[in-house]
Amino acid sequence: MPKWLCAIVIGMLQLSSAAGASVDSVFSAGNSHYEARHYDSAIAAYELILAIDRESAPLHFNLGNAYFRAGDLGHAILHYAKAERLDPTDADIRANLDFARSRVAVQVDGVQLNPVRAVLGSLVGGFRLDRLGWISSVLFLLLLGGLAYRLGFRGRARWLMPAIYVTVVMFVTAAALTTIKYRLDYLIPRAVIVTNDAPVSTGPSDQAETELLAAAGMMVEIVNDQAGWYEIQLENARRGWIRQDLVAVI
Amino acid sequence: MRQLVVIAILVLLLPAAALAEDYEIAVELSQDTIGMDEQAILAITVSGSSRDLPRPTLPVFPAFELLNSGSRSNMRIVNGATTTSNTYLFALIPRQAGSYVISGIAVGRGNQRSIAEPVTITVLTQGSTVDNSTAEAGRDATGQARDYWLEADVSTKTPYVNQQVTLTIRYYRAVRQLGSPDLTHPTTTGFWREYLGNKPPTYQQINGRRYHVLEVNYALFPTITGKLTIGRAALSVNLATRRGQRNSVLGLFGGGQQVTLRTQPIVVDVRPLPTAGKPVDFTGSVGNYSLSASANKTTAEVNEPISVTFQIQGSGNIKAVADPILPEVDGFQVHRESTDESVTNLNEQVGGSRTVNEVFIPRRPGVLTIPAARFNFFDPRDGRYREIASQPIDITVSEPEGWAQFDDGGYATPNTAVGGEMSDIRFIKTEPGRLRPTGGILLTNPVYIAVNALPVLALIGLIAWRAREERLRADVGRSRSRSAGKAARRRLAEARRLSEQDDYLAFYAELSRAVVAYIADTANVSPHGLSQDDVAALLTNRGVAEDLVADVRGLLQSCDFARFAPQAGAVQNRQSALNDAEVVINRLEELRRA
């Protein structure tokens, strides 16, 4: 969609918001376009909400569906992955992501690159980062309250110290899970290849030899970043360089 | 023992399992007709899902001498399925003229044995199969046989628009080559080009000389009509020519000559597609295609997705092929699931398949029909338009238990998974959920950080306050001693006020109390019930000088005496007693600080 059109629609959205309407109406319009099988219009509506710097798991999920129906497997998987990061507990998101990934033209056999990371990933896979964060905070505040009662007011109740020990264990566990989740979801950059037959080269240059042609929808890990190129690692541990405009960072 | 038996059975079954894998074998000849002085390349390709493919077995060919010319392998992973293929190359050098069937090339053993389709090769009695034009190109202006040359040829010079034109570039050389040749592809403006690769090298007898021939092919699809020019191809290579050997230093450094060979431009006259007989909904597909349709099931319940695959297959520019046309469908809700293209190259003919997957969701019970899809294309072989159609598919739709008529709205469609495996994506969400700033992370949110940090600061403050209180409480004596001087001065000030009010009884009582209380505080004992002797003993124990102890005792005696002798209450006496008390307390305070 042209930038000027985006700007006009965003302006209209803000005006309509001031008049009592909301982003919900744009979301509903996107759904209506989707039902009418006007997938490009549905994509434009959903993207508008993203353009005003707002996102949610259902929004990325619906956008993924619209891209899938429009035949753009790369962007479909990109938005399913974003939706899953926001809400890994949603079975619909996981199902559509798996289904879309099964349609990628090139499938690579995954190898367990880092067994510890794989175990940790499966450990926190079903949790939402914000929920883990709040659980950690609540346990932290309970711990502080117990310490304040014990140290600040000389609390001597028999249950106090066992309660503090239990809270410490629970807090350390929750904080560790939160840290792992944050690291896996946000500190290890991942991307999706959005163009079919995207050349993966031996170096960050158009003159470098092409190692393989990647298919739209393949999920990769970004290892390095250099002057318009990413060094990526496929799920089978194979590495190569790809132009940044051929991938989208999750 | 039982485990050993199981392991033994498994070991025995392993080779059988390996043989049970599917193998395919294909045989291809570089040329089906050769001369007695020439040779053909026999390419045997074994392909299958296993990575460890067996080698083919060859029968004896009495009419040919067989030379191994190498092999190449290839592995593809498509939709999770791995296909490996190994190609073995053999040079067939004829021993006698005639027509021969190459058969009996096989792979595998026993029931799993696959035998290749036979191919036929003809060996002419004359030495070469080269046509006159090639023979002519092989001579220079003086009629001498050339050492090397490069030529280009096309399969047709009058193609229809979007019809495949095969461009062949051949490199002939009769001298030794030093290093690898570097080919610059010809310009093909106005064509969509597909590189078909190079054939295995062959040898040909031309004008009495034996030439090594390398052939490169391209598939060109003209995208516009009119005269189009295929530009020159260039090949740069270092050859061991006679001239090169003359120019080398003592012939020690190879004697190579760097030469650049070029082809002649080729003009192709592209014809437009005929207007006669052109279908109304023709979309420009050219080639030779077939259309098929298949469904993953023919019985289903209402709202149970059915995956239907329409596939256009054949030769032509598959990337320019349109989707099949599906008429109005009654009783189904239809979603496009995916499209897929597969381009293949068979005998220099580009083709492949375009697959369209649609999801049909039956909306009512009964026998519903997925109608025939149509597809039309122009066939350049006979210059006619053709329309083909798939077979209609009947689907028997039953009512699920507890079924009720849905509205035709999308939200009524359940998220269905069939047999544990999804056949379509799940439906969109109706609510946008909690929208938040893009990329916002709770852990970096200032409110979240404040919620966690402020209680920590509060706890630290609480602990610090508590520690100070305890420290003070634990050191009462020191605290009393430190504040003793201040309390004594406060009492002396009160005594002065009582003196000014002329209340001499209260004055002396307060003066006595100020001194005793000061000494009791510095000794951390209770002031109540302390006699003059007790006070003197406390001072003596602290090492206070005798004269000062005597002064204190004298002062306290004066106070006691004045309370019972009214004449001692004169103003001058009160002032003198007050001064004495201040001096005593100051001297004791100096001693305490020392």
Tab-separated table of N, CA, C and O in Angstrom, chain A residues 1-73:
chain	number	residue	atom	x	y	z
A	1	MET	N	0.858	-1.193	0.000
A	1	MET	CA	0.000	0.000	0.000
A	1	MET	C	0.890	1.238	0.000
A	1	MET	O	1.844	1.313	0.770
A	2	PRO	N	0.596	2.243	-0.835
A	2	PRO	CA	1.433	3.439	-0.860
A	2	PRO	C	1.423	4.146	0.488
A	2	PRO	O	0.431	4.101	1.222
A	3	LYS	N	2.549	4.884	0.761
A	3	LYS	CA	2.670	5.548	2.049
A	3	LYS	C	1.609	6.623	2.228
A	3	LYS	O	1.071	6.816	3.318
A	4	TRP	N	1.314	7.354	1.108
A	4	TRP	CA	0.346	8.443	1.242
A	4	TRP	C	-1.022	7.889	1.614
A	4	TRP	O	-1.751	8.481	2.415
A	5	LEU	N	-1.349	6.697	1.053
A	5	LEU	CA	-2.658	6.110	1.367
A	5	LEU	C	-2.697	5.672	2.831
A	5	LEU	O	-3.684	5.859	3.543
A	6	CYS	N	-1.562	5.105	3.266
A	6	CYS	CA	-1.461	4.718	4.679
A	6	CYS	C	-1.696	5.918	5.579
A	6	CYS	O	-2.434	5.840	6.561
A	7	ALA	N	-1.016	7.032	5.213
A	7	ALA	CA	-1.116	8.227	6.048
A	7	ALA	C	-2.557	8.714	6.135
A	7	ALA	O	-3.055	9.069	7.211
A	8	ILE	N	-3.253	8.696	4.973
A	8	ILE	CA	-4.645	9.158	4.965
A	8	ILE	C	-5.494	8.253	5.861
A	8	ILE	O	-6.263	8.724	6.704
A	9	VAL	N	-5.307	6.943	5.677
A	9	VAL	CA	-6.147	6.009	6.446
A	9	VAL	C	-5.839	6.100	7.924
A	9	VAL	O	-6.733	6.062	8.771
A	10	ILE	N	-4.544	6.272	8.269
A	10	ILE	CA	-4.192	6.413	9.680
A	10	ILE	C	-4.844	7.672	10.252
A	10	ILE	O	-5.400	7.663	11.356
A	11	GLY	N	-4.782	8.758	9.468
A	11	GLY	CA	-5.437	9.996	9.903
A	11	GLY	C	-6.912	9.770	10.139
A	11	GLY	O	-7.475	10.214	11.150
A	12	MET	N	-7.549	9.061	9.196
A	12	MET	CA	-8.982	8.780	9.349
A	12	MET	C	-9.244	7.943	10.585
A	12	MET	O	-10.204	8.150	11.315
A	13	LEU	N	-8.314	6.985	10.804
A	13	LEU	CA	-8.472	6.127	11.987
A	13	LEU	C	-8.428	6.943	13.266
A	13	LEU	O	-9.236	6.760	14.168
A	14	GLN	N	-7.445	7.880	13.310
A	14	GLN	CA	-7.309	8.684	14.516
A	14	GLN	C	-8.532	9.555	14.722
A	14	GLN	O	-9.025	9.712	15.831
A	15	LEU	N	-9.030	10.117	13.579
A	15	LEU	CA	-10.235	10.943	13.676
A	15	LEU	C	-11.415	10.105	14.166
A	15	LEU	O	-12.161	10.501	15.065
A	16	SER	N	-11.538	8.915	13.543
A	16	SER	CA	-12.667	8.057	13.915
A	16	SER	C	-12.541	7.602	15.360
A	16	SER	O	-13.520	7.456	16.073
A	17	SER	N	-11.278	7.422	15.809
A	17	SER	CA	-11.079	7.031	17.199
A	17	SER	C	-11.556	8.138	18.128
A	17	SER	O	-12.199	7.885	19.140
A	18	ALA	N	-11.213	9.378	17.716
A	18	ALA	CA	-11.656	10.508	18.526
A	18	ALA	C	-13.179	10.583	18.547
A	18	ALA	O	-13.772	11.039	19.518
A	19	ALA	N	-13.798	10.139	17.470
A	19	ALA	CA	-15.257	10.214	17.385
A	19	ALA	C	-15.919	9.022	18.081
A	19	ALA	O	-17.123	8.872	18.022
A	20	GLY	N	-15.171	8.180	18.702
A	20	GLY	CA	-15.783	7.101	19.465
A	20	GLY	C	-15.583	5.735	18.846
A	20	GLY	O	-15.761	4.720	19.499
A	21	ALA	N	-15.207	5.692	17.590
A	21	ALA	CA	-14.921	4.395	16.967
A	21	ALA	C	-13.571	3.918	17.484
A	21	ALA	O	-12.914	4.579	18.241
A	22	SER	N	-13.138	2.736	17.105
A	22	SER	CA	-11.883	2.223	17.634
A	22	SER	C	-11.204	1.357	16.600
A	22	SER	O	-11.729	1.112	15.517
A	23	VAL	N	-10.007	0.938	16.982
A	23	VAL	CA	-9.247	0.054	16.098
A	23	VAL	C	-10.019	-1.246	15.867
A	23	VAL	O	-9.852	-1.903	14.854
A	24	ASP	N	-10.890	-1.564	16.808
A	24	ASP	CA	-11.700	-2.779	16.660
A	24	ASP	C	-12.481	-2.787	15.352
A	24	ASP	O	-12.671	-3.840	14.729
A	25	SER	N	-12.933	-1.599	14.934
A	25	SER	CA	-13.729	-1.540	13.709
A	25	SER	C	-12.861	-1.882	12.494
A	25	SER	O	-13.325	-2.515	11.543
A	26	VAL	N	-11.588	-1.467	12.526
A	26	VAL	CA	-10.686	-1.813	11.421
A	26	VAL	C	-10.431	-3.323	11.428
A	26	VAL	O	-10.411	-3.970	10.380
A	27	PHE	N	-10.279	-3.862	12.615
A	27	PHE	CA	-10.074	-5.313	12.741
A	27	PHE	C	-11.288	-6.058	12.177
A	27	PHE	O	-11.145	-7.022	11.413
A	28	SER	N	-12.476	-5.589	12.534
A	28	SER	CA	-13.701	-6.231	12.029
A	28	SER	C	-13.795	-6.104	10.513
A	28	SER	O	-14.221	-7.032	9.825
A	29	ALA	N	-13.370	-4.922	9.993
A	29	ALA	CA	-13.400	-4.736	8.531
A	29	ALA	C	-12.465	-5.746	7.867
A	29	ALA	O	-12.795	-6.337	6.824
A	30	GLY	N	-11.295	-5.953	8.481
A	30	GLY	CA	-10.364	-6.954	7.948
A	30	GLY	C	-10.995	-8.335	7.933
A	30	GLY	O	-10.884	-9.073	6.952
A	31	ASN	N	-11.699	-8.676	9.021
A	31	ASN	CA	-12.378	-9.974	9.083
A	31	ASN	C	-13.436	-10.112	7.993
A	31	ASN	O	-13.594	-11.178	7.387
A	32	SER	N	-14.166	-9.011	7.745
A	32	SER	CA	-15.209	-9.054	6.710
A	32	SER	C	-14.589	-9.290	5.341
A	32	SER	O	-15.093	-10.085	4.537
A	33	HIS	N	-13.484	-8.596	5.067
A	33	HIS	CA	-12.792	-8.798	3.784
A	33	HIS	C	-12.320	-10.246	3.673
A	33	HIS	O	-12.395	-10.850	2.609
A	34	TYR	N	-11.838	-10.782	4.781
A	34	TYR	CA	-11.336	-12.157	4.778
A	34	TYR	C	-12.464	-13.125	4.435
A	34	TYR	O	-12.312	-14.015	3.592
A	35	GLU	N	-13.599	-12.918	5.076
A	35	GLU	CA	-14.737	-13.814	4.825
A	35	GLU	C	-15.214	-13.729	3.385
A	35	GLU	O	-15.678	-14.717	2.815
A	36	ALA	N	-15.081	-12.510	2.815
A	36	ALA	CA	-15.500	-12.325	1.415
A	36	ALA	C	-14.414	-12.782	0.441
A	36	ALA	O	-14.550	-12.581	-0.761
A	37	ARG	N	-13.335	-13.356	0.994
A	37	ARG	CA	-12.192	-13.861	0.209
A	37	ARG	C	-11.443	-12.746	-0.506
A	37	ARG	O	-10.773	-12.978	-1.498
A	38	HIS	N	-11.556	-11.515	0.008
A	38	HIS	CA	-10.756	-10.406	-0.512
A	38	HIS	C	-9.517	-10.300	0.392
A	38	HIS	O	-9.436	-9.434	1.263
A	39	TYR	N	-8.597	-11.206	0.150
A	39	TYR	CA	-7.500	-11.339	1.103
A	39	TYR	C	-6.550	-10.143	1.084
A	39	TYR	O	-6.007	-9.760	2.120
A	40	ASP	N	-6.343	-9.540	-0.105
A	40	ASP	CA	-5.450	-8.370	-0.152
A	40	ASP	C	-6.031	-7.225	0.676
A	40	ASP	O	-5.291	-6.520	1.376
A	41	SER	N	-7.358	-7.041	0.596
A	41	SER	CA	-7.983	-5.977	1.386
A	41	SER	C	-7.903	-6.298	2.875
A	41	SER	O	-7.691	-5.407	3.707
A	42	ALA	N	-8.072	-7.569	3.216
A	42	ALA	CA	-7.957	-7.972	4.627
A	42	ALA	C	-6.545	-7.685	5.134
A	42	ALA	O	-6.360	-7.130	6.222
A	43	ILE	N	-5.550	-8.018	4.323
A	43	ILE	CA	-4.155	-7.751	4.725
A	43	ILE	C	-3.957	-6.264	4.955
A	43	ILE	O	-3.357	-5.837	5.950
A	44	ALA	N	-4.485	-5.435	4.016
A	44	ALA	CA	-4.308	-3.987	4.145
A	44	ALA	C	-4.930	-3.487	5.445
A	44	ALA	O	-4.346	-2.640	6.143
A	45	ALA	N	-6.103	-3.994	5.801
A	45	ALA	CA	-6.772	-3.549	7.035
A	45	ALA	C	-5.955	-3.937	8.264
A	45	ALA	O	-5.707	-3.114	9.153
A	46	TYR	N	-5.518	-5.193	8.306
A	46	TYR	CA	-4.742	-5.637	9.480
A	46	TYR	C	-3.413	-4.877	9.582
A	46	TYR	O	-2.974	-4.495	10.668
A	47	GLU	N	-2.786	-4.670	8.415
A	47	GLU	CA	-1.490	-3.967	8.428
A	47	GLU	C	-1.645	-2.538	8.931
A	47	GLU	O	-0.708	-1.961	9.491
A	48	LEU	N	-2.840	-1.963	8.696
A	48	LEU	CA	-3.088	-0.595	9.171
A	48	LEU	C	-2.955	-0.518	10.684
A	48	LEU	O	-2.433	0.452	11.231
A	49	ILE	N	-3.456	-1.519	11.356
A	49	ILE	CA	-3.377	-1.522	12.828
A	49	ILE	C	-1.918	-1.626	13.257
A	49	ILE	O	-1.483	-0.935	14.180
A	50	LEU	N	-1.153	-2.453	12.545
A	50	LEU	CA	0.275	-2.544	12.861
A	50	LEU	C	0.962	-1.212	12.594
A	50	LEU	O	1.901	-0.835	13.308
A	51	ALA	N	0.472	-0.490	11.558
A	51	ALA	CA	1.103	0.779	11.193
A	51	ALA	C	0.950	1.838	12.278
A	51	ALA	O	1.740	2.774	12.336
A	52	ILE	N	-0.072	1.723	13.120
A	52	ILE	CA	-0.197	2.695	14.214
A	52	ILE	C	0.410	2.123	15.499
A	52	ILE	O	0.027	2.493	16.603
A	53	ASP	N	1.343	1.194	15.308
A	53	ASP	CA	2.162	0.703	16.419
A	53	ASP	C	1.340	-0.047	17.461
A	53	ASP	O	1.538	0.142	18.659
A	54	ARG	N	0.423	-0.873	17.007
A	54	ARG	CA	-0.343	-1.709	17.925
A	54	ARG	C	-0.311	-3.147	17.416
A	54	ARG	O	-0.368	-3.373	16.200
A	55	GLU	N	-0.212	-4.094	18.304
A	55	GLU	CA	-0.193	-5.485	17.887
A	55	GLU	C	-0.829	-6.356	18.970
A	55	GLU	O	-0.948	-5.944	20.130
A	56	SER	N	-1.264	-7.536	18.531
A	56	SER	CA	-1.782	-8.535	19.468
A	56	SER	C	-1.667	-9.887	18.781
A	56	SER	O	-1.481	-9.967	17.556
A	57	ALA	N	-1.766	-10.935	19.577
A	57	ALA	CA	-1.659	-12.281	19.004
A	57	ALA	C	-2.778	-12.546	17.986
A	57	ALA	O	-2.499	-13.046	16.886
A	58	PRO	N	-4.062	-12.219	18.290
A	58	PRO	CA	-5.106	-12.452	17.285
A	58	PRO	C	-4.883	-11.653	15.997
A	58	PRO	O	-5.185	-12.134	14.908
A	59	LEU	N	-4.338	-10.437	16.126
A	59	LEU	CA	-4.095	-9.621	14.928
A	59	LEU	C	-3.058	-10.308	14.031
A	59	LEU	O	-3.277	-10.464	12.822
A	60	HIS	N	-1.944	-10.744	14.608
A	60	HIS	CA	-0.921	-11.424	13.799
A	60	HIS	C	-1.463	-12.747	13.256
A	60	HIS	O	-1.143	-13.144	12.135
A	61	PHE	N	-2.298	-13.416	14.049
A	61	PHE	CA	-2.879	-14.694	13.596
A	61	PHE	C	-3.746	-14.472	12.350
A	61	PHE	O	-3.608	-15.179	11.343
A	62	ASN	N	-4.634	-13.490	12.422
A	62	ASN	CA	-5.507	-13.232	11.276
A	62	ASN	C	-4.713	-12.772	10.057
A	62	ASN	O	-5.017	-13.137	8.921
A	63	LEU	N	-3.672	-11.953	10.319
A	63	LEU	CA	-2.829	-11.500	9.213
A	63	LEU	C	-2.116	-12.689	8.573
A	63	LEU	O	-2.013	-12.773	7.343
A	64	GLY	N	-1.657	-13.607	9.402
A	64	GLY	CA	-1.032	-14.823	8.874
A	64	GLY	C	-2.014	-15.604	8.008
A	64	GLY	O	-1.665	-16.073	6.924
A	65	ASN	N	-3.257	-15.719	8.475
A	65	ASN	CA	-4.275	-16.422	7.687
A	65	ASN	C	-4.494	-15.749	6.331
A	65	ASN	O	-4.602	-16.406	5.296
A	66	ALA	N	-4.573	-14.407	6.359
A	66	ALA	CA	-4.833	-13.679	5.108
A	66	ALA	C	-3.674	-13.863	4.132
A	66	ALA	O	-3.885	-14.088	2.928
A	67	TYR	N	-2.441	-13.780	4.648
A	67	TYR	CA	-1.285	-13.993	3.769
A	67	TYR	C	-1.280	-15.434	3.242
A	67	TYR	O	-0.936	-15.686	2.096
A	68	PHE	N	-1.670	-16.370	4.082
A	68	PHE	CA	-1.695	-17.777	3.653
A	68	PHE	C	-2.670	-17.961	2.499
A	68	PHE	O	-2.358	-18.579	1.491
A	69	ARG	N	-3.865	-17.388	2.672
A	69	ARG	CA	-4.871	-17.517	1.613
A	69	ARG	C	-4.433	-16.796	0.335
A	69	ARG	O	-4.782	-17.209	-0.769
A	70	ALA	N	-3.675	-15.712	0.523
A	70	ALA	CA	-3.219	-14.958	-0.652
A	70	ALA	C	-2.026	-15.636	-1.328
A	70	ALA	O	-1.536	-15.155	-2.340
A	71	GLY	N	-1.553	-16.736	-0.750
A	71	GLY	CA	-0.466	-17.488	-1.375
A	71	GLY	C	0.913	-17.027	-0.960
A	71	GLY	O	1.907	-17.466	-1.533
A	72	ASP	N	1.005	-16.111	0.028
A	72	ASP	CA	2.302	-15.621	0.483
A	72	ASP	C	2.692	-16.392	1.751
A	72	ASP	O	2.449	-15.953	2.880
A	73	LEU	N	3.298	-17.549	1.539
A	73	LEU	CA	3.590	-18.442	2.661
A	73	LEU	C	4.616	-17.836	3.619
A	73	LEU	O	4.539	-18.015	4.839
